[in-house]
PDB file of C-alpha atoms in Angstrom:
ATOM      1  CA  MET E   1      96.918 301.394 183.121  1.00 67.00           C
ATOM      2  CA  LYS E   2      98.415 303.913 180.675  1.00 71.00           C
ATOM      3  CA  LYS E   3     101.891 302.563 181.437  1.00 75.00           C
ATOM      4  CA  PHE E   4     100.649 299.016 180.870  1.00 71.00           C
ATOM      5  CA  LEU E   5      99.007 299.931 177.559  1.00 72.00           C
ATOM      6  CA  PHE E   6     102.193 301.699 176.444  1.00 78.00           C
ATOM      7  CA  LYS E   7     104.326 298.625 177.249  1.00 77.00           C
ATOM      8  CA  ARG E   8     101.879 296.332 175.443  1.00 73.00           C
ATOM      9  CA  ALA E   9     101.900 298.631 172.411  1.00 76.00           C
ATOM     10  CA  ILE E  10     105.721 298.611 172.300  1.00 83.00           C
ATOM     11  CA  SER E  11     105.986 294.834 172.654  1.00 80.00           C
ATOM     12  CA  SER E  12     103.277 294.324 170.029  1.00 77.00           C
ATOM     13  CA  ALA E  13     105.019 296.733 167.626  1.00 81.00           C
ATOM     14  CA  ILE E  14     108.281 294.769 167.986  1.00 86.00           C
ATOM     15  CA  SER E  15     106.497 291.462 167.385  1.00 82.00           C
ATOM     16  CA  LEU E  16     104.651 292.908 164.404  1.00 81.00           C
ATOM     17  CA  THR E  17     107.885 294.253 162.899  1.00 85.00           C
ATOM     18  CA  LEU E  18     109.600 290.865 163.162  1.00 88.00           C
ATOM     19  CA  LEU E  19     106.523 289.229 161.663  1.00 83.00           C
ATOM     20  CA  ILE E  20     106.502 291.632 158.710  1.00 83.00           C
ATOM     21  CA  VAL E  21     110.193 291.002 158.004  1.00 87.00           C
ATOM     22  CA  ALA E  22     109.709 287.225 158.119  1.00 87.00           C
ATOM     23  CA  VAL E  23     106.536 287.190 156.006  1.00 83.00           C
ATOM     24  CA  PHE E  24     107.954 289.632 153.440  1.00 86.00           C
ATOM     25  CA  PHE E  25     111.040 287.568 152.663  1.00 88.00           C
ATOM     26  CA  LEU E  26     109.323 284.171 153.007  1.00 86.00           C
ATOM     27  CA  SER E  27     106.549 285.233 150.604  1.00 83.00           C
ATOM     28  CA  ARG E  28     109.211 285.998 147.983  1.00 83.00           C
ATOM     29  CA  LEU E  29     110.333 282.374 148.180  1.00 82.00           C
ATOM     30  CA  THR E  30     107.041 281.306 146.560  1.00 78.00           C
ATOM     31  CA  GLY E  31     108.352 282.482 143.187  1.00 80.00           C
ATOM     32  CA  ASP E  32     108.074 285.313 140.682  1.00 82.00           C
ATOM     33  CA  PRO E  33     104.445 286.419 140.040  1.00 85.00           C
ATOM     34  CA  THR E  34     105.429 287.189 136.436  1.00 87.00           C
ATOM     35  CA  ASP E  35     105.493 283.468 135.654  1.00 82.00           C
ATOM     36  CA  LEU E  36     101.973 283.095 137.054  1.00 82.00           C
ATOM     37  CA  TYR E  37     100.193 286.104 135.565  1.00 86.00           C
ATOM     38  CA  LEU E  38     101.697 286.246 132.059  1.00 85.00           C
ATOM     39  CA  PRO E  39     101.406 283.521 129.414  1.00 83.00           C
ATOM     40  CA  ILE E  40     104.380 281.250 128.833  1.00 81.00           C
ATOM     41  CA  ASP E  41     105.019 282.806 125.410  1.00 82.00           C
ATOM     42  CA  ALA E  42     104.900 286.409 126.702  1.00 83.00           C
ATOM     43  CA  SER E  43     107.647 288.602 125.291  1.00 87.00           C
ATOM     44  CA  GLN E  44     110.591 289.701 127.391  1.00 87.00           C
ATOM     45  CA  GLU E  45     109.385 293.290 127.000  1.00 88.00           C
ATOM     46  CA  ALA E  46     105.983 292.381 128.491  1.00 89.00           C
ATOM     47  CA  ARG E  47     107.688 290.578 131.368  1.00 88.00           C
ATOM     48  CA  ASP E  48     109.954 293.536 132.081  1.00 88.00           C
ATOM     49  CA  ASN E  49     106.981 295.906 131.957  1.00 89.00           C
ATOM     50  CA  PHE E  50     104.969 293.714 134.404  1.00 88.00           C
ATOM     51  CA  ARG E  51     107.859 293.554 136.835  1.00 87.00           C
ATOM     52  CA  ALA E  52     108.427 297.322 136.608  1.00 88.00           C
ATOM     53  CA  VAL E  53     104.727 298.124 137.206  1.00 86.00           C
ATOM     54  CA  HIS E  54     104.656 296.001 140.371  1.00 85.00           C
ATOM     55  CA  GLY E  55     108.105 297.020 141.610  1.00 84.00           C
ATOM     56  CA  LEU E  56     109.537 293.532 141.194  1.00 85.00           C
ATOM     57  CA  ASP E  57     112.494 294.702 139.084  1.00 86.00           C
ATOM     58  CA  ARG E  58     114.230 296.299 142.051  1.00 87.00           C
ATOM     59  CA  PRO E  59     116.645 294.575 144.465  1.00 88.00           C
ATOM     60  CA  LEU E  60     114.831 292.709 147.237  1.00 88.00           C
ATOM     61  CA  ILE E  61     116.166 294.945 150.003  1.00 90.00           C
ATOM     62  CA  VAL E  62     114.946 298.016 148.094  1.00 90.00           C
ATOM     63  CA  GLN E  63     111.507 296.421 147.712  1.00 89.00           C
ATOM     64  CA  PHE E  64     111.440 295.831 151.461  1.00 89.00           C
ATOM     65  CA  GLY E  65     112.474 299.409 152.236  1.00 90.00           C
ATOM     66  CA  ASN E  66     109.791 300.766 149.903  1.00 88.00           C
ATOM     67  CA  TYR E  67     107.202 298.487 151.472  1.00 86.00           C
ATOM     68  CA  VAL E  68     108.032 299.611 155.035  1.00 87.00           C
ATOM     69  CA  TRP E  69     107.931 303.264 153.926  1.00 89.00           C
ATOM     70  CA  ASP E  70     104.526 302.727 152.288  1.00 87.00           C
ATOM     71  CA  ILE E  71     102.886 301.002 155.268  1.00 85.00           C
ATOM     72  CA  LEU E  72     104.127 303.787 157.539  1.00 85.00           C
ATOM     73  CA  HIS E  73     101.899 305.965 155.321  1.00 84.00           C
ATOM     74  CA  LEU E  74      99.071 303.364 155.539  1.00 83.00           C
ATOM     75  CA  ASP E  75      99.615 302.328 151.926  1.00 86.00           C
ATOM     76  CA  PHE E  76      99.633 298.531 151.622  1.00 86.00           C
ATOM     77  CA  GLY E  77      99.913 298.527 147.845  1.00 87.00           C
ATOM     78  CA  ASP E  78      97.559 297.014 145.271  1.00 90.00           C
ATOM     79  CA  SER E  79      96.514 293.420 144.805  1.00 91.00           C
ATOM     80  CA  ILE E  80      98.098 291.990 141.650  1.00 88.00           C
ATOM     81  CA  ARG E  81      95.249 289.513 141.218  1.00 88.00           C
ATOM     82  CA  ARG E  82      92.342 291.884 141.842  1.00 86.00           C
ATOM     83  CA  ALA E  83      93.823 295.263 140.763  1.00 85.00           C
ATOM     84  CA  ARG E  84      92.414 296.842 143.919  1.00 91.00           C
ATOM     85  CA  PRO E  85      94.004 298.256 147.089  1.00 92.00           C
ATOM     86  CA  ALA E  86      95.222 295.295 149.164  1.00 92.00           C
ATOM     87  CA  LEU E  87      93.871 296.754 152.413  1.00 92.00           C
ATOM     88  CA  GLU E  88      90.408 297.091 150.873  1.00 93.00           C
ATOM     89  CA  VAL E  89      90.478 293.427 149.792  1.00 94.00           C
ATOM     90  CA  VAL E  90      91.609 292.266 153.242  1.00 93.00           C
ATOM     91  CA  LEU E  91      89.054 294.332 155.179  1.00 94.00           C
ATOM     92  CA  GLU E  92      86.301 292.966 152.961  1.00 93.00           C
ATOM     93  CA  ALA E  93      87.347 289.397 153.830  1.00 92.00           C
ATOM     94  CA  PHE E  94      88.045 290.196 157.479  1.00 91.00           C
ATOM     95  CA  LYS E  95      84.448 291.374 157.871  1.00 91.00           C
ATOM     96  CA  TRP E  96      83.266 287.816 157.166  1.00 92.00           C
ATOM     97  CA  THR E  97      85.814 286.240 159.513  1.00 91.00           C
ATOM     98  CA  LEU E  98      84.900 288.688 162.296  1.00 90.00           C
ATOM     99  CA  GLN E  99      81.200 287.842 161.999  1.00 91.00           C
ATOM    100  CA  LEU E 100      81.960 284.111 161.996  1.00 91.00           C
ATOM    101  CA  ALA E 101      84.220 284.436 165.059  1.00 91.00           C
ATOM    102  CA  LEU E 102      81.765 286.607 167.028  1.00 92.00           C
ATOM    103  CA  ILE E 103      78.779 284.326 166.418  1.00 94.00           C
ATOM    104  CA  THR E 104      80.757 281.147 167.134  1.00 94.00           C
ATOM    105  CA  MET E 105      82.473 282.408 170.300  1.00 92.00           C
ATOM    106  CA  THR E 106      79.225 283.862 171.681  1.00 94.00           C
ATOM    107  CA  LEU E 107      77.458 280.517 171.282  1.00 96.00           C
ATOM    108  CA  VAL E 108      80.483 278.614 172.622  1.00 94.00           C
ATOM    109  CA  SER E 109      80.879 280.857 175.679  1.00 93.00           C
ATOM    110  CA  VAL E 110      77.209 280.739 176.697  1.00 94.00           C
ATOM    111  CA  ALA E 111      76.928 276.969 176.226  1.00 94.00           C
ATOM    112  CA  ALA E 112      80.280 276.032 177.782  1.00 94.00           C
ATOM    113  CA  ILE E 113      79.927 278.298 180.832  1.00 92.00           C
ATOM    114  CA  THR E 114      76.358 277.158 181.528  1.00 92.00           C
ATOM    115  CA  LEU E 115      76.906 273.428 181.024  1.00 93.00           C
ATOM    116  CA  GLY E 116      80.369 273.464 182.638  1.00 92.00           C
ATOM    117  CA  SER E 117      78.956 275.147 185.743  1.00 90.00           C
ATOM    118  CA  LEU E 118      76.088 272.668 185.992  1.00 90.00           C
ATOM    119  CA  ALA E 119      78.530 269.752 185.545  1.00 92.00           C
ATOM    120  CA  ALA E 120      80.700 271.114 188.373  1.00 90.00           C
ATOM    121  CA  PHE E 121      77.688 271.481 190.654  1.00 87.00           C
ATOM    122  CA  ASN E 122      76.740 267.855 189.974  1.00 86.00           C
ATOM    123  CA  VAL E 123      80.300 266.546 189.924  1.00 87.00           C
ATOM    124  CA  GLY E 124      80.411 262.760 189.583  1.00 86.00           C
ATOM    125  CA  GLY E 125      76.736 262.617 188.597  1.00 89.00           C
ATOM    126  CA  PHE E 126      75.124 261.491 185.344  1.00 91.00           C
ATOM    127  CA  PHE E 127      75.033 264.965 183.788  1.00 91.00           C
ATOM    128  CA  ASP E 128      78.686 265.586 184.713  1.00 91.00           C
ATOM    129  CA  ARG E 129      79.777 262.297 183.125  1.00 92.00           C
ATOM    130  CA  VAL E 130      77.841 262.932 179.913  1.00 93.00           C
ATOM    131  CA  ALA E 131      79.110 266.525 179.628  1.00 91.00           C
ATOM    132  CA  THR E 132      82.705 265.456 180.310  1.00 90.00           C
ATOM    133  CA  PHE E 133      82.513 262.600 177.787  1.00 92.00           C
ATOM    134  CA  PHE E 134      81.231 264.758 174.924  1.00 91.00           C
ATOM    135  CA  SER E 135      83.483 267.723 175.758  1.00 89.00           C
ATOM    136  CA  LEU E 136      86.588 265.498 175.673  1.00 90.00           C
ATOM    137  CA  ILE E 137      85.513 264.085 172.301  1.00 90.00           C
ATOM    138  CA  GLY E 138      84.866 267.610 171.007  1.00 88.00           C
ATOM    139  CA  ALA E 139      88.233 268.917 172.223  1.00 86.00           C
ATOM    140  CA  ALA E 140      90.081 266.055 170.531  1.00 87.00           C
ATOM    141  CA  ALA E 141      88.157 265.962 167.232  1.00 85.00           C
ATOM    142  CA  PRO E 142      90.143 267.350 164.237  1.00 86.00           C
ATOM    143  CA  ASP E 143      88.284 270.227 162.561  1.00 84.00           C
ATOM    144  CA  PHE E 144      88.925 269.051 159.001  1.00 85.00           C
ATOM    145  CA  TRP E 145      87.636 265.548 159.738  1.00 88.00           C
ATOM    146  CA  VAL E 146      84.465 266.870 161.407  1.00 90.00           C
ATOM    147  CA  ALA E 147      83.920 269.261 158.484  1.00 90.00           C
ATOM    148  CA  ILE E 148      84.191 266.494 155.885  1.00 90.00           C
ATOM    149  CA  VAL E 149      81.864 264.160 157.822  1.00 92.00           C
ATOM    150  CA  ALA E 150      79.363 267.012 158.292  1.00 92.00           C
ATOM    151  CA  ILE E 151      79.349 267.821 154.561  1.00 91.00           C
ATOM    152  CA  VAL E 152      78.890 264.179 153.584  1.00 92.00           C
ATOM    153  CA  PHE E 153      76.083 263.545 156.093  1.00 92.00           C
ATOM    154  CA  PHE E 154      74.131 266.819 156.392  1.00 92.00           C
ATOM    155  CA  SER E 155      74.682 268.257 152.907  1.00 91.00           C
ATOM    156  CA  LEU E 156      75.214 265.395 150.465  1.00 91.00           C
ATOM    157  CA  THR E 157      73.145 262.671 152.184  1.00 92.00           C
ATOM    158  CA  LEU E 158      70.316 264.573 153.901  1.00 91.00           C
ATOM    159  CA  GLY E 159      70.455 267.758 151.798  1.00 90.00           C
ATOM    160  CA  TRP E 160      69.587 269.935 154.797  1.00 92.00           C
ATOM    161  CA  VAL E 161      72.238 272.663 154.320  1.00 89.00           C
ATOM    162  CA  PRO E 162      74.455 273.864 151.464  1.00 89.00           C
ATOM    163  CA  THR E 163      78.075 272.768 151.294  1.00 85.00           C
ATOM    164  CA  SER E 164      79.599 276.221 150.722  1.00 82.00           C
ATOM    165  CA  GLY E 165      78.929 279.939 150.244  1.00 80.00           C
ATOM    166  CA  THR E 166      77.337 282.686 152.353  1.00 81.00           C
ATOM    167  CA  GLY E 167      74.115 283.540 150.519  1.00 80.00           C
ATOM    168  CA  THR E 168      71.618 282.550 153.250  1.00 87.00           C
ATOM    169  CA  ALA E 169      71.576 281.758 156.965  1.00 88.00           C
ATOM    170  CA  ALA E 170      71.693 278.059 156.058  1.00 89.00           C
ATOM    171  CA  HIS E 171      75.159 278.584 154.537  1.00 89.00           C
ATOM    172  CA  TRP E 172      76.486 279.573 157.980  1.00 91.00           C
ATOM    173  CA  VAL E 173      75.183 276.517 159.845  1.00 92.00           C
ATOM    174  CA  LEU E 174      77.923 274.007 159.056  1.00 92.00           C
ATOM    175  CA  PRO E 175      80.937 276.385 159.423  1.00 91.00           C
ATOM    176  CA  ILE E 176      79.653 277.615 162.802  1.00 93.00           C
ATOM    177  CA  ALA E 177      78.736 274.107 163.965  1.00 93.00           C
ATOM    178  CA  VAL E 178      82.161 272.706 163.066  1.00 92.00           C
ATOM    179  CA  LEU E 179      84.058 275.647 164.594  1.00 92.00           C
ATOM    180  CA  PHE E 180      81.866 275.340 167.723  1.00 93.00           C
ATOM    181  CA  ILE E 181      82.871 271.805 168.692  1.00 92.00           C
ATOM    182  CA  ARG E 182      86.549 272.118 169.623  1.00 90.00           C
ATOM    183  CA  PRO E 183      86.443 275.405 171.632  1.00 92.00           C
ATOM    184  CA  PHE E 184      83.287 274.176 173.376  1.00 93.00           C
ATOM    185  CA  GLY E 185      85.037 271.033 174.588  1.00 92.00           C
ATOM    186  CA  LEU E 186      88.113 272.922 175.809  1.00 92.00           C
ATOM    187  CA  ILE E 187      86.247 275.752 177.542  1.00 93.00           C
ATOM    188  CA  LEU E 188      83.713 273.445 179.187  1.00 94.00           C
ATOM    189  CA  GLN E 189      86.549 271.475 180.775  1.00 93.00           C
ATOM    190  CA  VAL E 190      88.204 274.650 182.069  1.00 93.00           C
ATOM    191  CA  VAL E 191      84.880 275.980 183.429  1.00 92.00           C
ATOM    192  CA  ARG E 192      84.166 272.668 185.144  1.00 92.00           C
ATOM    193  CA  GLY E 193      87.583 272.502 186.834  1.00 92.00           C
ATOM    194  CA  SER E 194      87.602 276.137 187.887  1.00 91.00           C
ATOM    195  CA  MET E 195      84.014 275.979 189.132  1.00 89.00           C
ATOM    196  CA  ILE E 196      84.671 272.846 191.230  1.00 90.00           C
ATOM    197  CA  THR E 197      87.400 274.791 193.028  1.00 89.00           C
ATOM    198  CA  ALA E 198      85.165 277.838 193.480  1.00 87.00           C
ATOM    199  CA  LEU E 199      82.209 275.796 194.766  1.00 86.00           C
ATOM    200  CA  SER E 200      84.401 274.131 197.399  1.00 86.00           C
ATOM    201  CA  SER E 201      85.610 277.475 198.761  1.00 85.00           C
ATOM    202  CA  ALA E 202      84.581 278.722 202.212  1.00 86.00           C
ATOM    203  CA  TYR E 203      82.381 281.601 201.048  1.00 83.00           C
ATOM    204  CA  VAL E 204      80.253 279.325 198.844  1.00 82.00           C
ATOM    205  CA  LYS E 205      79.932 276.770 201.643  1.00 83.00           C
ATOM    206  CA  THR E 206      78.770 279.567 203.912  1.00 85.00           C
ATOM    207  CA  ALA E 207      76.216 280.684 201.329  1.00 82.00           C
ATOM    208  CA  ARG E 208      75.017 277.071 201.011  1.00 81.00           C
ATOM    209  CA  ALA E 209      74.669 276.778 204.770  1.00 82.00           C
ATOM    210  CA  LYS E 210      72.518 279.930 204.763  1.00 83.00           C
ATOM    211  CA  GLY E 211      70.118 278.249 202.331  1.00 81.00           C
ATOM    212  CA  VAL E 212      71.142 280.065 199.139  1.00 82.00           C
ATOM    213  CA  THR E 213      69.642 278.344 196.088  1.00 84.00           C
ATOM    214  CA  PRO E 214      71.943 276.283 193.797  1.00 81.00           C
ATOM    215  CA  LYS E 215      71.371 278.755 190.974  1.00 81.00           C
ATOM    216  CA  LYS E 216      72.642 281.657 193.107  1.00 83.00           C
ATOM    217  CA  GLN E 217      75.542 279.576 194.453  1.00 81.00           C
ATOM    218  CA  ILE E 218      76.756 279.010 190.890  1.00 81.00           C
ATOM    219  CA  PHE E 219      75.948 282.179 188.991  1.00 79.00           C
ATOM    220  CA  VAL E 220      76.133 284.800 191.781  1.00 79.00           C
ATOM    221  CA  HIS E 221      78.775 283.583 194.258  1.00 80.00           C
ATOM    222  CA  ALA E 222      81.136 281.189 192.417  1.00 83.00           C
ATOM    223  CA  LEU E 223      81.082 282.125 188.736  1.00 82.00           C
ATOM    224  CA  ARG E 224      82.912 285.455 188.965  1.00 79.00           C
ATOM    225  CA  ASN E 225      85.930 283.970 190.770  1.00 80.00           C
ATOM    226  CA  ALA E 226      85.960 280.981 188.432  1.00 82.00           C
ATOM    227  CA  MET E 227      86.076 283.104 185.279  1.00 84.00           C
ATOM    228  CA  LEU E 228      89.740 284.227 185.215  1.00 82.00           C
ATOM    229  CA  PRO E 229      91.195 281.035 183.654  1.00 85.00           C
ATOM    230  CA  VAL E 230      88.091 280.757 181.468  1.00 88.00           C
ATOM    231  CA  ILE E 231      88.661 284.238 180.024  1.00 87.00           C
ATOM    232  CA  THR E 232      92.206 283.201 179.068  1.00 85.00           C
ATOM    233  CA  VAL E 233      91.023 280.148 177.133  1.00 88.00           C
ATOM    234  CA  ILE E 234      88.171 282.059 175.476  1.00 89.00           C
ATOM    235  CA  GLY E 235      90.715 284.681 174.372  1.00 85.00           C
ATOM    236  CA  ASP E 236      93.048 282.042 172.919  1.00 84.00           C
ATOM    237  CA  GLN E 237      90.238 280.375 170.990  1.00 85.00           C
ATOM    238  CA  ALA E 238      88.866 283.694 169.721  1.00 86.00           C
ATOM    239  CA  ALA E 239      92.371 284.682 168.555  1.00 82.00           C
ATOM    240  CA  ALA E 240      92.617 281.415 166.622  1.00 80.00           C
ATOM    241  CA  LEU E 241      89.355 282.221 164.831  1.00 80.00           C
ATOM    242  CA  LEU E 242      90.342 285.845 164.136  1.00 74.00           C
ATOM    243  CA  ASN E 243      93.619 284.630 162.732  1.00 67.00           C
ATOM    244  CA  GLY E 244      91.568 282.935 160.104  1.00 55.00           C
ATOM    245  CA  ALA E 245      89.990 279.543 160.461  1.00 73.00           C
ATOM    246  CA  VAL E 246      92.052 278.584 157.440  1.00 78.00           C
ATOM    247  CA  VAL E 247      91.023 274.954 157.057  1.00 82.00           C
ATOM    248  CA  ILE E 248      87.321 275.479 157.725  1.00 86.00           C
ATOM    249  CA  GLU E 249      87.042 278.568 155.511  1.00 86.00           C
ATOM    250  CA  THR E 250      88.778 276.705 152.712  1.00 85.00           C
ATOM    251  CA  ILE E 251      86.639 273.557 153.024  1.00 87.00           C
ATOM    252  CA  PHE E 252      83.355 275.507 153.122  1.00 88.00           C
ATOM    253  CA  GLY E 253      84.386 278.139 150.549  1.00 87.00           C
ATOM    254  CA  PHE E 254      83.815 280.837 153.174  1.00 88.00           C
ATOM    255  CA  PRO E 255      85.213 284.179 151.928  1.00 89.00           C
ATOM    256  CA  GLY E 256      87.071 285.046 155.140  1.00 89.00           C
ATOM    257  CA  VAL E 257      90.621 286.219 155.719  1.00 90.00           C
ATOM    258  CA  GLY E 258      91.929 282.673 156.240  1.00 87.00           C
ATOM    259  CA  LYS E 259      90.815 281.570 152.772  1.00 88.00           C
ATOM    260  CA  LEU E 260      92.085 284.856 151.362  1.00 91.00           C
ATOM    261  CA  MET E 261      95.552 284.166 152.794  1.00 88.00           C
ATOM    262  CA  ILE E 262      95.697 280.703 151.220  1.00 87.00           C
ATOM    263  CA  ASP E 263      94.479 282.018 147.859  1.00 89.00           C
ATOM    264  CA  SER E 264      96.956 284.924 147.973  1.00 90.00           C
ATOM    265  CA  ILE E 265      99.887 282.626 148.717  1.00 87.00           C
ATOM    266  CA  LEU E 266      98.948 280.400 145.776  1.00 88.00           C
ATOM    267  CA  GLN E 267      98.500 283.500 143.578  1.00 88.00           C
ATOM    268  CA  ARG E 268     101.738 285.115 144.840  1.00 88.00           C
ATOM    269  CA  ASP E 269      99.740 288.240 145.704  1.00 90.00           C
ATOM    270  CA  PHE E 270     102.348 289.656 148.084  1.00 88.00           C
ATOM    271  CA  SER E 271     100.565 292.896 149.020  1.00 90.00           C
ATOM    272  CA  VAL E 272      97.421 291.027 150.126  1.00 92.00           C
ATOM    273  CA  ILE E 273      99.420 288.505 152.176  1.00 89.00           C
ATOM    274  CA  LEU E 274     101.195 291.232 154.116  1.00 88.00           C
ATOM    275  CA  ALA E 275      98.053 293.357 154.562  1.00 91.00           C
ATOM    276  CA  ALA E 276      96.178 290.312 155.907  1.00 90.00           C
ATOM    277  CA  ILE E 277      98.967 289.642 158.414  1.00 86.00           C
ATOM    278  CA  MET E 278      98.904 293.269 159.564  1.00 86.00           C
ATOM    279  CA  VAL E 279      95.117 293.444 159.987  1.00 88.00           C
ATOM    280  CA  THR E 280      94.811 290.158 161.903  1.00 87.00           C
ATOM    281  CA  ALA E 281      97.790 290.999 164.139  1.00 85.00           C
ATOM    282  CA  ILE E 282      96.273 294.352 165.074  1.00 86.00           C
ATOM    283  CA  ALA E 283      92.889 292.713 165.733  1.00 86.00           C
ATOM    284  CA  ILE E 284      94.502 290.135 168.042  1.00 84.00           C
ATOM    285  CA  PHE E 285      96.418 292.912 169.846  1.00 83.00           C
ATOM    286  CA  ILE E 286      93.144 294.792 170.510  1.00 85.00           C
ATOM    287  CA  MET E 287      91.467 291.613 171.704  1.00 84.00           C
ATOM    288  CA  ASN E 288      94.315 290.866 174.133  1.00 82.00           C
ATOM    289  CA  ILE E 289      93.950 294.345 175.581  1.00 82.00           C
ATOM    290  CA  LEU E 290      90.218 293.738 176.099  1.00 83.00           C
ATOM    291  CA  ILE E 291      91.006 290.440 177.868  1.00 83.00           C
ATOM    292  CA  ASP E 292      93.440 292.217 180.211  1.00 80.00           C
ATOM    293  CA  LEU E 293      90.753 294.778 180.991  1.00 80.00           C
ATOM    294  CA  ALA E 294      88.299 291.943 181.695  1.00 80.00           C
ATOM    295  CA  TYR E 295      90.769 290.529 184.258  1.00 77.00           C
ATOM    296  CA  ALA E 296      90.775 293.839 186.108  1.00 74.00           C
ATOM    297  CA  VAL E 297      86.965 294.006 186.084  1.00 75.00           C
ATOM    298  CA  LEU E 298      86.546 290.441 187.384  1.00 74.00           C
ATOM    299  CA  ASP E 299      89.258 290.766 190.029  1.00 71.00           C
ATOM    300  CA  PRO E 300      89.785 294.339 191.342  1.00 67.00           C
ATOM    301  CA  ARG E 301      93.001 293.165 193.074  1.00 66.00           C
ATOM    302  CA  ILE E 302      94.674 292.985 189.649  1.00 63.00           C
ATOM    303  CA  ARG E 303      96.526 296.186 188.842  1.00 60.00           C
ATOM    304  CA  TYR E 304      98.617 297.029 185.788  1.00 57.00           C
TER     305      TYR E 304
END
């Protein structure tokens, strides 16, 4: 396991390095922040002073070298827009995204595994057809379209929930509900297919012949072996949410890391952009490690 973790850390470090290089130089293509933060009639002296304060007066390759040296010392620089440490700004936003992802994926996993298992046990029946129909619609529905329809119907027409913000529990309902639909449809389909295979295996048939109840056939005998492909899909969907549900956070004004990235790109806040990339990449790396560990727990034959 130590060897496996070491290899994963090396491969992740290489990927992260390439990502930093790409994001650093691409972010500079958005333009000079001086034009955005100073008035049009600002003097040349004020412009030169702004660029010197933020290190923008140096050659690009020197800026990159300084940036790499700083992050090796865990210094991500200061946000130009907020005049605060960039890492502090990103962690504040990431806290919201992490809560949103944890709540959504917990609800999705419980619902999809339960309903997908029941659909597989009643394959071809009424419940299976209904669950398959709605899960396919959910998997295919575009998030932005669902979000707009939900705002128009539940917020503007019925007035049941607010359209944006995070002040009360009601503010979380629509973002979670919209983010729930697509992963639920995908995971339910994977659970159903994997569980059909598990339920048709010899050991489950033997358990059925011995009079084991349907509940135990599903959740005691078949579920564990059916979970490996499900864990993979759950991990992919959770990574997508941790990476910032950019569209949903923007539509609902949710102060997560996805919205922060969009705002920082528009504001040419380079330090925040790069700190956000670093934090989300590290979070996804940790989550992938946890998924690999889950494989080993579910199937002891897997060794790293």
